[in-house]
């Protein structure tokens, strides 16, 4: 190969023990490029950062740009000091052809000679720059307005990769492939310890909850976590709310008695009767205030005053009046609830969990729980040391978690 196009990049930090440097080498070669190591300094102690300067080579400019884009996702910065480049958005909800698509990692852009952090951190969105006020913010494509200055290319962009934690917690020592054979009790107790630490420092905990929590009989455990202050934000869909109300009003979920596990006569209508009861009341909050809804996850969420976002789907029965049926408005409500969240528990709901994960910075610690290993793998593999997966059912996980947190259960539940 006779490379005609080159660019110098540099990597800083714990790039060796976090495997960032070898990933950079692999990326360059896998994409048909070549490289020279111009300079390298290896930290002598665990706390010491390392530094590497590489000359990246490619046969054509397009390949070089593609390689540089991937290297930036690993935290590489161009050596040549340039301001970020922007182009005006051609119309509302559309971006320039060469727009920069963000990662979920902390990012900075160079504006008028100084590095400016980009907020909020979110993957697969655009960066809009205000040159006059020297600020940069992420925006979903749909929210970009005509004429706004959208970042293009790679120049003047710096991504800060996450480094492997040196603390022996669940997010550092359970990073192997997802497996149902991992020591669940140990992991859950470590998650409980992390939850306590988040609350002690004033952080928020988000739970993304699926209807299997109710079907499996785990609703009382989640309700207890909410009642005891371990949940600040609750995301879900129409289904978990409907079946939680069904359980509260009729003692069933999908018509199955939650105490005996036996289908009850006429139980197939219970979820529709539950929806009707809430719609007649006007809302979940109104049902609580009127004494119609007196227990369960939704009851505790409303009584505790936590942030509740129920995002609907095309298959919903009803839906409940609290469910946001416009997906764009649901996304906005979810984004608005994320500031301050430090830990997320994603329990038995793949689609809502994926949607949430796409909005989260990589710095937010994430626990994915599902009985299906494929789902856990999809949710936990966020390119981060901050995600852990647990293959188990919702009831076992939440029961053990409430025990680890010494949460008292309400006998009425």
mmCIF file of C-alpha atoms in Angstrom:
data_model
loop_
_atom_site.group_PDB
_atom_site.id
_atom_site.type_symbol
_atom_site.label_atom_id
_atom_site.label_comp_id
_atom_site.label_asym_id
_atom_site.label_seq_id
_atom_site.Cartn_x
_atom_site.Cartn_y
_atom_site.Cartn_z
ATOM 1 C CA UNK A 1 0.000 0.000 0.000
ATOM 2 C CA UNK A 2 1.201 3.484 -0.810
ATOM 3 C CA UNK A 3 -0.623 5.804 1.604
ATOM 4 C CA UNK A 4 -1.320 9.218 0.147
ATOM 5 C CA UNK A 5 -3.348 10.722 2.982
ATOM 6 C CA UNK A 6 -2.159 11.044 6.591
ATOM 7 C CA UNK A 7 -3.274 12.629 9.844
ATOM 8 C CA UNK A 8 -1.598 12.690 13.261
ATOM 9 C CA UNK A 9 -3.717 11.809 16.292
ATOM 10 C CA UNK A 10 -3.003 11.512 20.003
ATOM 11 C CA UNK A 11 -4.440 9.443 22.827
ATOM 12 C CA UNK A 12 -4.133 10.319 26.518
ATOM 13 C CA UNK A 13 -5.120 8.677 29.795
ATOM 14 C CA UNK A 14 -5.191 5.060 30.924
ATOM 15 C CA UNK A 15 -5.100 3.934 27.305
ATOM 16 C CA UNK A 16 -3.246 0.671 27.919
ATOM 17 C CA UNK A 17 -5.017 -0.981 30.858
ATOM 18 C CA UNK A 18 -8.381 0.166 29.442
ATOM 19 C CA UNK A 19 -7.370 -1.433 26.095
ATOM 20 C CA UNK A 20 -7.949 1.817 24.209
ATOM 21 C CA UNK A 21 -4.569 1.788 22.433
ATOM 22 C CA UNK A 22 -4.821 -1.788 21.087
ATOM 23 C CA UNK A 23 -8.400 -1.047 20.013
ATOM 24 C CA UNK A 24 -7.082 1.949 18.077
ATOM 25 C CA UNK A 25 -4.473 -0.236 16.338
ATOM 26 C CA UNK A 26 -7.143 -2.826 15.444
ATOM 27 C CA UNK A 27 -9.514 -0.159 14.166
ATOM 28 C CA UNK A 28 -6.933 1.338 11.815
ATOM 29 C CA UNK A 29 -5.901 -2.019 10.367
ATOM 30 C CA UNK A 30 -9.435 -3.446 10.147
ATOM 31 C CA UNK A 31 -10.530 -0.414 8.126
ATOM 32 C CA UNK A 32 -7.714 -0.773 5.603
ATOM 33 C CA UNK A 33 -5.355 1.839 6.999
ATOM 34 C CA UNK A 34 -1.841 1.836 8.387
ATOM 35 C CA UNK A 35 -0.087 3.692 11.185
ATOM 36 C CA UNK A 36 3.233 4.703 12.677
ATOM 37 C CA UNK A 37 3.746 5.176 16.411
ATOM 38 C CA UNK A 38 5.489 8.551 16.535
ATOM 39 C CA UNK A 39 5.763 8.790 20.305
ATOM 40 C CA UNK A 40 4.601 6.800 23.313
ATOM 41 C CA UNK A 41 4.893 7.330 27.058
ATOM 42 C CA UNK A 42 3.700 4.559 29.362
ATOM 43 C CA UNK A 43 2.634 5.441 32.907
ATOM 44 C CA UNK A 44 4.851 3.748 35.481
ATOM 45 C CA UNK A 45 2.246 3.555 38.247
ATOM 46 C CA UNK A 46 -1.476 2.705 38.320
ATOM 47 C CA UNK A 47 -2.412 6.359 38.695
ATOM 48 C CA UNK A 48 -0.106 7.595 35.916
ATOM 49 C CA UNK A 49 -1.683 8.349 32.523
ATOM 50 C CA UNK A 50 -0.095 7.198 29.284
ATOM 51 C CA UNK A 51 0.286 9.052 25.987
ATOM 52 C CA UNK A 52 0.564 7.929 22.378
ATOM 53 C CA UNK A 53 0.916 9.889 19.162
ATOM 54 C CA UNK A 54 0.093 8.040 15.949
ATOM 55 C CA UNK A 55 0.345 8.909 12.274
ATOM 56 C CA UNK A 56 -2.678 7.384 10.563
ATOM 57 C CA UNK A 57 -2.360 6.567 6.850
ATOM 58 C CA UNK A 58 -4.886 5.664 4.165
ATOM 59 C CA UNK A 59 -4.936 5.336 0.386
ATOM 60 C CA UNK A 60 -7.799 7.782 -0.063
ATOM 61 C CA UNK A 61 -9.311 10.676 1.836
ATOM 62 C CA UNK A 62 -12.665 8.983 2.416
ATOM 63 C CA UNK A 63 -11.057 5.982 4.132
ATOM 64 C CA UNK A 64 -8.920 8.296 6.256
ATOM 65 C CA UNK A 65 -12.013 10.226 7.366
ATOM 66 C CA UNK A 66 -13.829 7.004 8.253
ATOM 67 C CA UNK A 67 -10.860 5.800 10.311
ATOM 68 C CA UNK A 68 -10.551 9.144 12.094
ATOM 69 C CA UNK A 69 -14.256 9.091 12.952
ATOM 70 C CA UNK A 70 -13.880 5.688 14.625
ATOM 71 C CA UNK A 71 -10.692 6.732 16.417
ATOM 72 C CA UNK A 72 -12.481 9.778 17.813
ATOM 73 C CA UNK A 73 -15.021 7.436 19.373
ATOM 74 C CA UNK A 74 -12.088 5.881 21.245
ATOM 75 C CA UNK A 75 -10.943 9.294 22.465
ATOM 76 C CA UNK A 76 -8.324 10.168 19.853
ATOM 77 C CA UNK A 77 -7.813 13.858 19.081
ATOM 78 C CA UNK A 78 -6.328 15.420 15.978
ATOM 79 C CA UNK A 79 -2.928 16.936 16.736
ATOM 80 C CA UNK A 80 -3.519 19.925 14.487
ATOM 81 C CA UNK A 81 -5.277 22.550 16.588
ATOM 82 C CA UNK A 82 -8.349 23.668 14.656
ATOM 83 C CA UNK A 83 -11.679 25.103 15.644
ATOM 84 C CA UNK A 84 -14.684 22.883 15.104
ATOM 85 C CA UNK A 85 -16.307 23.248 11.673
ATOM 86 C CA UNK A 86 -20.012 23.975 11.319
ATOM 87 C CA UNK A 87 -22.490 24.330 8.497
ATOM 88 C CA UNK A 88 -26.031 25.714 8.638
ATOM 89 C CA UNK A 89 -28.883 23.226 8.843
ATOM 90 C CA UNK A 90 -30.571 23.232 5.408
ATOM 91 C CA UNK A 91 -34.110 23.008 6.843
ATOM 92 C CA UNK A 92 -35.980 22.201 10.036
ATOM 93 C CA UNK A 93 -35.350 18.604 11.084
ATOM 94 C CA UNK A 94 -32.494 18.019 8.611
ATOM 95 C CA UNK A 95 -28.700 18.180 8.889
ATOM 96 C CA UNK A 96 -25.774 19.002 6.560
ATOM 97 C CA UNK A 97 -24.479 15.922 4.671
ATOM 98 C CA UNK A 98 -21.201 15.627 6.637
ATOM 99 C CA UNK A 99 -22.739 16.160 10.100
ATOM 100 C CA UNK A 100 -20.956 14.733 13.138
ATOM 101 C CA UNK A 101 -22.966 12.044 14.936
ATOM 102 C CA UNK A 102 -22.267 11.969 18.668
ATOM 103 C CA UNK A 103 -21.298 9.116 20.975
ATOM 104 C CA UNK A 104 -22.501 8.634 24.558
ATOM 105 C CA UNK A 105 -19.070 9.726 25.854
ATOM 106 C CA UNK A 106 -18.094 13.129 27.298
ATOM 107 C CA UNK A 107 -17.302 15.374 24.319
ATOM 108 C CA UNK A 108 -15.699 18.784 23.819
ATOM 109 C CA UNK A 109 -15.515 21.027 20.766
ATOM 110 C CA UNK A 110 -13.005 23.807 20.073
ATOM 111 C CA UNK A 111 -14.723 27.189 19.738
ATOM 112 C CA UNK A 112 -12.668 30.335 19.142
ATOM 113 C CA UNK A 113 -9.513 28.629 20.365
ATOM 114 C CA UNK A 114 -10.827 27.037 23.570
ATOM 115 C CA UNK A 115 -12.317 23.646 24.357
ATOM 116 C CA UNK A 116 -15.989 23.785 25.349
ATOM 117 C CA UNK A 117 -17.935 20.828 26.827
ATOM 118 C CA UNK A 118 -20.957 19.590 24.912
ATOM 119 C CA UNK A 119 -24.172 19.169 26.917
ATOM 120 C CA UNK A 120 -26.184 17.080 27.399
ATOM 121 C CA UNK A 121 -24.290 13.895 26.506
ATOM 122 C CA UNK A 122 -26.331 11.666 24.197
ATOM 123 C CA UNK A 123 -25.489 9.300 21.357
ATOM 124 C CA UNK A 124 -26.593 9.521 17.712
ATOM 125 C CA UNK A 125 -27.564 13.190 17.765
ATOM 126 C CA UNK A 126 -26.111 16.385 16.282
ATOM 127 C CA UNK A 127 -24.038 19.116 17.957
ATOM 128 C CA UNK A 128 -25.270 22.679 17.511
ATOM 129 C CA UNK A 129 -22.788 25.495 18.184
ATOM 130 C CA UNK A 130 -23.578 29.036 19.285
ATOM 131 C CA UNK A 131 -20.447 30.853 18.111
ATOM 132 C CA UNK A 132 -21.379 34.143 19.758
ATOM 133 C CA UNK A 133 -21.941 32.692 23.238
ATOM 134 C CA UNK A 134 -19.301 29.959 22.750
ATOM 135 C CA UNK A 135 -21.597 27.090 23.729
ATOM 136 C CA UNK A 136 -22.329 23.686 22.220
ATOM 137 C CA UNK A 137 -25.323 21.465 22.816
ATOM 138 C CA UNK A 138 -26.602 18.174 21.463
ATOM 139 C CA UNK A 139 -29.888 18.125 19.590
ATOM 140 C CA UNK A 140 -31.902 15.277 18.084
ATOM 141 C CA UNK A 141 -32.205 15.664 14.329
ATOM 142 C CA UNK A 142 -35.916 16.409 14.561
ATOM 143 C CA UNK A 143 -35.324 19.399 16.863
ATOM 144 C CA UNK A 144 -32.653 21.125 14.749
ATOM 145 C CA UNK A 145 -33.897 24.347 13.156
ATOM 146 C CA UNK A 146 -32.992 25.749 9.745
ATOM 147 C CA UNK A 147 -29.829 27.870 9.858
ATOM 148 C CA UNK A 148 -28.481 26.527 13.168
ATOM 149 C CA UNK A 149 -24.727 25.872 13.149
ATOM 150 C CA UNK A 150 -24.316 22.085 13.033
ATOM 151 C CA UNK A 151 -20.904 20.484 13.620
ATOM 152 C CA UNK A 152 -19.464 18.680 10.572
ATOM 153 C CA UNK A 153 -16.326 16.604 9.962
ATOM 154 C CA UNK A 154 -13.829 15.662 12.688
ATOM 155 C CA UNK A 155 -11.754 18.799 13.284
ATOM 156 C CA UNK A 156 -12.007 20.491 16.660
ATOM 157 C CA UNK A 157 -13.769 17.559 18.363
ATOM 158 C CA UNK A 158 -12.428 15.760 21.419
ATOM 159 C CA UNK A 159 -14.052 12.668 22.941
ATOM 160 C CA UNK A 160 -13.013 11.503 26.413
ATOM 161 C CA UNK A 161 -13.218 7.709 26.702
ATOM 162 C CA UNK A 162 -14.220 6.041 29.937
ATOM 163 C CA UNK A 163 -11.447 4.187 31.684
ATOM 164 C CA UNK A 164 -11.708 0.918 33.551
ATOM 165 C CA UNK A 165 -12.545 1.462 37.206
ATOM 166 C CA UNK A 166 -9.786 0.567 39.663
ATOM 167 C CA UNK A 167 -12.313 -0.059 42.436
ATOM 168 C CA UNK A 168 -13.467 -3.606 43.068
ATOM 169 C CA UNK A 169 -17.198 -3.038 42.530
ATOM 170 C CA UNK A 170 -19.823 -4.859 40.510
ATOM 171 C CA UNK A 171 -19.159 -2.621 37.503
ATOM 172 C CA UNK A 172 -15.475 -3.559 37.367
ATOM 173 C CA UNK A 173 -15.272 -7.255 38.187
ATOM 174 C CA UNK A 174 -18.396 -8.562 36.429
ATOM 175 C CA UNK A 175 -17.516 -7.465 32.908
ATOM 176 C CA UNK A 176 -17.191 -10.884 31.277
ATOM 177 C CA UNK A 177 -19.713 -12.215 28.774
ATOM 178 C CA UNK A 178 -23.325 -12.302 29.921
ATOM 179 C CA UNK A 179 -24.093 -15.626 31.589
ATOM 180 C CA UNK A 180 -26.906 -17.082 33.677
ATOM 181 C CA UNK A 181 -24.214 -18.753 35.820
ATOM 182 C CA UNK A 182 -22.922 -15.568 37.423
ATOM 183 C CA UNK A 183 -23.280 -15.360 41.244
ATOM 184 C CA UNK A 184 -26.586 -13.487 41.352
ATOM 185 C CA UNK A 185 -26.786 -12.898 45.096
ATOM 186 C CA UNK A 186 -23.310 -11.364 45.173
ATOM 187 C CA UNK A 187 -24.078 -9.123 42.206
ATOM 188 C CA UNK A 188 -27.409 -7.976 43.619
ATOM 189 C CA UNK A 189 -25.838 -7.093 46.974
ATOM 190 C CA UNK A 190 -23.177 -5.074 45.139
ATOM 191 C CA UNK A 191 -25.924 -3.289 43.198
ATOM 192 C CA UNK A 192 -27.669 -2.529 46.502
ATOM 193 C CA UNK A 193 -24.432 -1.066 47.857
ATOM 194 C CA UNK A 194 -24.132 1.132 44.779
ATOM 195 C CA UNK A 195 -27.734 2.287 45.209
ATOM 196 C CA UNK A 196 -27.034 3.330 48.796
ATOM 197 C CA UNK A 197 -23.969 5.287 47.696
ATOM 198 C CA UNK A 198 -25.918 7.075 44.954
ATOM 199 C CA UNK A 199 -28.601 8.150 47.423
ATOM 200 C CA UNK A 200 -26.029 9.236 50.025
ATOM 201 C CA UNK A 201 -24.442 11.670 47.567
ATOM 202 C CA UNK A 202 -27.782 13.014 46.355
ATOM 203 C CA UNK A 203 -27.901 11.248 43.001
ATOM 204 C CA UNK A 204 -30.996 9.855 41.327
ATOM 205 C CA UNK A 205 -31.926 6.255 40.533
ATOM 206 C CA UNK A 206 -34.029 5.448 37.471
ATOM 207 C CA UNK A 207 -35.962 2.212 37.034
ATOM 208 C CA UNK A 208 -37.130 1.171 33.561
ATOM 209 C CA UNK A 209 -39.844 -1.355 34.326
ATOM 210 C CA UNK A 210 -41.603 -3.960 32.201
ATOM 211 C CA UNK A 211 -44.929 -5.758 32.803
ATOM 212 C CA UNK A 212 -43.126 -8.995 33.711
ATOM 213 C CA UNK A 213 -42.505 -7.353 37.087
ATOM 214 C CA UNK A 214 -46.248 -7.557 37.735
ATOM 215 C CA UNK A 215 -46.793 -10.926 36.020
ATOM 216 C CA UNK A 216 -44.046 -12.545 38.125
ATOM 217 C CA UNK A 217 -45.448 -11.222 41.394
ATOM 218 C CA UNK A 218 -42.593 -8.750 41.907
ATOM 219 C CA UNK A 219 -44.802 -5.653 41.949
ATOM 220 C CA UNK A 220 -44.818 -5.381 45.766
ATOM 221 C CA UNK A 221 -41.007 -5.336 45.815
ATOM 222 C CA UNK A 222 -40.781 -2.478 43.319
ATOM 223 C CA UNK A 223 -43.528 -0.644 45.211
ATOM 224 C CA UNK A 224 -41.519 -1.041 48.422
ATOM 225 C CA UNK A 225 -38.373 0.340 46.772
ATOM 226 C CA UNK A 226 -40.339 3.396 45.646
ATOM 227 C CA UNK A 227 -41.946 3.846 49.071
ATOM 228 C CA UNK A 228 -38.540 3.714 50.762
ATOM 229 C CA UNK A 229 -36.965 6.329 48.490
ATOM 230 C CA UNK A 230 -34.782 4.113 46.291
ATOM 231 C CA UNK A 231 -36.501 5.135 43.030
ATOM 232 C CA UNK A 232 -36.519 8.748 41.834
ATOM 233 C CA UNK A 233 -37.625 8.233 38.232
ATOM 234 C CA UNK A 234 -39.804 5.460 36.780
ATOM 235 C CA UNK A 235 -40.048 4.751 33.048
ATOM 236 C CA UNK A 236 -42.453 2.215 31.619
ATOM 237 C CA UNK A 237 -45.215 1.630 29.142
ATOM 238 C CA UNK A 238 -48.958 1.223 29.210
ATOM 239 C CA UNK A 239 -48.645 -2.480 30.041
ATOM 240 C CA UNK A 240 -46.921 -2.260 33.424
ATOM 241 C CA UNK A 241 -49.318 0.439 34.581
ATOM 242 C CA UNK A 242 -52.391 -1.479 33.391
ATOM 243 C CA UNK A 243 -51.380 -4.773 34.968
ATOM 244 C CA UNK A 244 -50.277 -3.042 38.168
ATOM 245 C CA UNK A 245 -53.743 -1.488 38.427
ATOM 246 C CA UNK A 246 -55.298 -4.867 37.570
ATOM 247 C CA UNK A 247 -53.296 -6.456 40.385
ATOM 248 C CA UNK A 248 -54.350 -3.725 42.809
ATOM 249 C CA UNK A 249 -58.056 -3.912 41.925
ATOM 250 C CA UNK A 250 -58.541 -7.623 41.202
ATOM 251 C CA UNK A 251 -55.471 -9.437 42.546
ATOM 252 C CA UNK A 252 -54.680 -10.743 39.054
ATOM 253 C CA UNK A 253 -52.285 -10.080 36.188
ATOM 254 C CA UNK A 254 -53.436 -11.137 32.728
ATOM 255 C CA UNK A 255 -56.339 -12.773 34.541
ATOM 256 C CA UNK A 256 -54.085 -15.046 36.635
ATOM 257 C CA UNK A 257 -54.447 -14.899 40.407
ATOM 258 C CA UNK A 258 -51.106 -13.646 41.764
ATOM 259 C CA UNK A 259 -51.461 -15.637 44.995
ATOM 260 C CA UNK A 260 -52.484 -19.035 43.605
ATOM 261 C CA UNK A 261 -51.186 -18.805 40.035
ATOM 262 C CA UNK A 262 -54.554 -20.056 38.778
ATOM 263 C CA UNK A 263 -56.544 -18.274 36.034
ATOM 264 C CA UNK A 264 -59.775 -16.857 37.433
ATOM 265 C CA UNK A 265 -63.148 -16.949 35.732
ATOM 266 C CA UNK A 266 -63.600 -13.854 33.595
ATOM 267 C CA UNK A 267 -60.032 -12.827 34.334
ATOM 268 C CA UNK A 268 -59.280 -12.139 30.686
ATOM 269 C CA UNK A 269 -61.425 -9.003 31.044
ATOM 270 C CA UNK A 270 -59.692 -7.698 34.157
ATOM 271 C CA UNK A 271 -57.091 -5.569 32.380
ATOM 272 C CA UNK A 272 -59.790 -3.823 30.349
ATOM 273 C CA UNK A 273 -61.856 -3.240 33.485
ATOM 274 C CA UNK A 274 -58.737 -1.793 35.133
ATOM 275 C CA UNK A 275 -58.205 0.602 32.211
ATOM 276 C CA UNK A 276 -61.861 1.616 32.322
ATOM 277 C CA UNK A 277 -61.692 2.335 36.055
ATOM 278 C CA UNK A 278 -58.741 4.687 35.608
ATOM 279 C CA UNK A 279 -60.234 6.380 32.550
ATOM 280 C CA UNK A 280 -63.467 6.995 34.450
ATOM 281 C CA UNK A 281 -61.473 8.471 37.327
ATOM 282 C CA UNK A 282 -59.596 10.709 34.873
ATOM 283 C CA UNK A 283 -56.005 9.669 35.595
ATOM 284 C CA UNK A 284 -53.872 7.514 37.864
ATOM 285 C CA UNK A 285 -53.441 10.451 40.247
ATOM 286 C CA UNK A 286 -57.175 11.055 40.337
ATOM 287 C CA UNK A 287 -57.748 7.353 41.043
ATOM 288 C CA UNK A 288 -55.381 7.578 44.020
ATOM 289 C CA UNK A 289 -57.013 10.762 45.300
ATOM 290 C CA UNK A 290 -60.499 9.234 44.942
ATOM 291 C CA UNK A 291 -59.482 6.109 46.857
ATOM 292 C CA UNK A 292 -59.945 3.833 43.854
ATOM 293 C CA UNK A 293 -56.260 2.900 43.632
ATOM 294 C CA UNK A 294 -54.913 2.111 47.106
ATOM 295 C CA UNK A 295 -51.813 -0.010 46.541
ATOM 296 C CA UNK A 296 -49.236 -1.062 43.976
ATOM 297 C CA UNK A 297 -46.398 0.445 41.972
ATOM 298 C CA UNK A 298 -48.390 3.298 40.408
ATOM 299 C CA UNK A 299 -49.980 4.132 43.758
ATOM 300 C CA UNK A 300 -46.593 4.388 45.473
ATOM 301 C CA UNK A 301 -45.093 6.378 42.580
ATOM 302 C CA UNK A 302 -47.875 8.958 42.770
ATOM 303 C CA UNK A 303 -47.935 9.080 46.567
ATOM 304 C CA UNK A 304 -44.142 9.490 46.708
ATOM 305 C CA UNK A 305 -44.177 12.152 43.984
ATOM 306 C CA UNK A 306 -41.447 10.604 41.842
ATOM 307 C CA UNK A 307 -41.117 11.369 38.132
ATOM 308 C CA UNK A 308 -43.270 8.918 36.147
ATOM 309 C CA UNK A 309 -43.045 8.654 32.356
ATOM 310 C CA UNK A 310 -45.286 6.117 30.609
ATOM 311 C CA UNK A 311 -44.495 5.887 26.888
ATOM 312 C CA UNK A 312 -47.095 4.171 24.740
ATOM 313 C CA UNK A 313 -46.854 1.849 21.749
ATOM 314 C CA UNK A 314 -49.025 0.869 18.802
ATOM 315 C CA UNK A 315 -50.303 -2.297 20.521
ATOM 316 C CA UNK A 316 -51.628 -0.697 23.719
ATOM 317 C CA UNK A 317 -55.119 -1.399 25.015
ATOM 318 C CA UNK A 318 -56.878 1.714 26.239
ATOM 319 C CA UNK A 319 -54.484 3.289 26.799
ATOM 320 C CA UNK A 320 -54.455 4.775 30.290
ATOM 321 C CA UNK A 321 -54.877 8.573 30.214
ATOM 322 C CA UNK A 322 -51.400 9.034 31.746
ATOM 323 C CA UNK A 323 -49.693 7.277 28.820
ATOM 324 C CA UNK A 324 -47.931 9.549 26.315
ATOM 325 C CA UNK A 325 -49.052 8.278 22.916
ATOM 326 C CA UNK A 326 -46.931 10.678 20.824
ATOM 327 C CA UNK A 327 -43.483 9.033 20.653
ATOM 328 C CA UNK A 328 -41.698 12.350 20.099
ATOM 329 C CA UNK A 329 -43.352 13.848 23.178
ATOM 330 C CA UNK A 330 -42.499 10.669 25.105
ATOM 331 C CA UNK A 331 -38.837 11.046 24.134
ATOM 332 C CA UNK A 332 -38.874 14.662 25.289
ATOM 333 C CA UNK A 333 -40.387 13.678 28.635
ATOM 334 C CA UNK A 334 -37.783 10.938 29.100
ATOM 335 C CA UNK A 335 -34.902 13.276 28.250
ATOM 336 C CA UNK A 336 -36.233 15.894 30.664
ATOM 337 C CA UNK A 337 -36.203 13.328 33.485
ATOM 338 C CA UNK A 338 -32.578 12.201 33.008
ATOM 339 C CA UNK A 339 -30.502 15.063 34.520
ATOM 340 C CA UNK A 340 -29.067 13.930 37.846
ATOM 341 C CA UNK A 341 -29.612 10.215 37.191
ATOM 342 C CA UNK A 342 -26.513 8.227 38.224
ATOM 343 C CA UNK A 343 -27.806 4.646 38.196
ATOM 344 C CA UNK A 344 -30.367 2.898 35.986
ATOM 345 C CA UNK A 345 -32.047 -0.460 36.588
ATOM 346 C CA UNK A 346 -33.558 -1.865 33.378
ATOM 347 C CA UNK A 347 -35.873 -4.705 34.342
ATOM 348 C CA UNK A 348 -37.656 -6.956 31.842
ATOM 349 C CA UNK A 349 -38.473 -4.454 29.107
ATOM 350 C CA UNK A 350 -36.232 -4.514 26.057
ATOM 351 C CA UNK A 351 -37.747 -1.735 23.942
ATOM 352 C CA UNK A 352 -38.144 0.874 26.677
ATOM 353 C CA UNK A 353 -34.684 -0.021 27.978
ATOM 354 C CA UNK A 354 -33.045 0.395 24.560
ATOM 355 C CA UNK A 355 -34.764 3.760 24.152
ATOM 356 C CA UNK A 356 -33.503 4.839 27.570
ATOM 357 C CA UNK A 357 -29.998 3.523 26.966
ATOM 358 C CA UNK A 358 -29.731 5.534 23.754
ATOM 359 C CA UNK A 359 -30.365 8.722 25.735
ATOM 360 C CA UNK A 360 -27.917 8.023 28.563
ATOM 361 C CA UNK A 361 -24.327 9.232 28.866
ATOM 362 C CA UNK A 362 -21.843 6.365 29.160
ATOM 363 C CA UNK A 363 -20.945 7.704 32.610
ATOM 364 C CA UNK A 364 -24.312 6.568 33.996
ATOM 365 C CA UNK A 365 -24.081 3.112 35.565
ATOM 366 C CA UNK A 366 -26.585 0.690 34.077
ATOM 367 C CA UNK A 367 -27.905 -2.673 35.270
ATOM 368 C CA UNK A 368 -29.817 -4.767 32.706
ATOM 369 C CA UNK A 369 -31.994 -7.565 34.107
ATOM 370 C CA UNK A 370 -33.905 -10.052 31.957
ATOM 371 C CA UNK A 371 -34.590 -13.776 31.811
ATOM 372 C CA UNK A 372 -33.435 -13.800 28.159
ATOM 373 C CA UNK A 373 -29.604 -13.721 27.796
ATOM 374 C CA UNK A 374 -29.849 -12.179 24.307
ATOM 375 C CA UNK A 375 -31.798 -9.220 25.690
ATOM 376 C CA UNK A 376 -29.317 -8.716 28.525
ATOM 377 C CA UNK A 377 -26.402 -8.801 26.081
ATOM 378 C CA UNK A 378 -28.057 -6.192 23.856
ATOM 379 C CA UNK A 379 -28.761 -3.876 26.794
ATOM 380 C CA UNK A 380 -25.504 -4.307 28.709
ATOM 381 C CA UNK A 381 -23.157 -3.966 25.721
ATOM 382 C CA UNK A 382 -23.007 -0.164 25.629
ATOM 383 C CA UNK A 383 -19.263 0.089 24.965
ATOM 384 C CA UNK A 384 -18.713 1.044 28.576
ATOM 385 C CA UNK A 385 -17.233 -0.278 31.797
ATOM 386 C CA UNK A 386 -20.361 1.187 33.421
ATOM 387 C CA UNK A 387 -22.876 -1.466 32.300
ATOM 388 C CA UNK A 388 -23.538 -4.871 33.818
ATOM 389 C CA UNK A 389 -26.007 -7.586 32.799
ATOM 390 C CA UNK A 390 -27.845 -10.069 34.990
ATOM 391 C CA UNK A 391 -29.753 -13.035 33.548
ATOM 392 C CA UNK A 392 -32.582 -13.786 35.952
ATOM 393 C CA UNK A 393 -36.295 -13.223 36.406
ATOM 394 C CA UNK A 394 -37.685 -9.965 37.756
ATOM 395 C CA UNK A 395 -39.158 -11.499 40.918
ATOM 396 C CA UNK A 396 -35.897 -13.059 42.098
ATOM 397 C CA UNK A 397 -33.926 -9.888 41.365
ATOM 398 C CA UNK A 398 -36.290 -7.485 43.104
ATOM 399 C CA UNK A 399 -36.913 -9.802 46.058
ATOM 400 C CA UNK A 400 -33.187 -10.169 46.693
ATOM 401 C CA UNK A 401 -32.620 -6.445 46.126
ATOM 402 C CA UNK A 402 -35.199 -5.419 48.731
ATOM 403 C CA UNK A 403 -33.598 -7.870 51.165
ATOM 404 C CA UNK A 404 -30.119 -6.475 50.491
ATOM 405 C CA UNK A 405 -31.407 -2.930 51.063
ATOM 406 C CA UNK A 406 -33.260 -3.934 54.269
ATOM 407 C CA UNK A 407 -36.482 -2.583 52.788
ATOM 408 C CA UNK A 408 -39.584 -3.350 54.823
ATOM 409 C CA UNK A 409 -42.471 -4.816 52.881
ATOM 410 C CA UNK A 410 -46.031 -3.544 53.309
ATOM 411 C CA UNK A 411 -48.077 -6.464 54.585
ATOM 412 C CA UNK A 412 -51.074 -5.068 52.710
ATOM 413 C CA UNK A 413 -49.213 -5.735 49.491
#
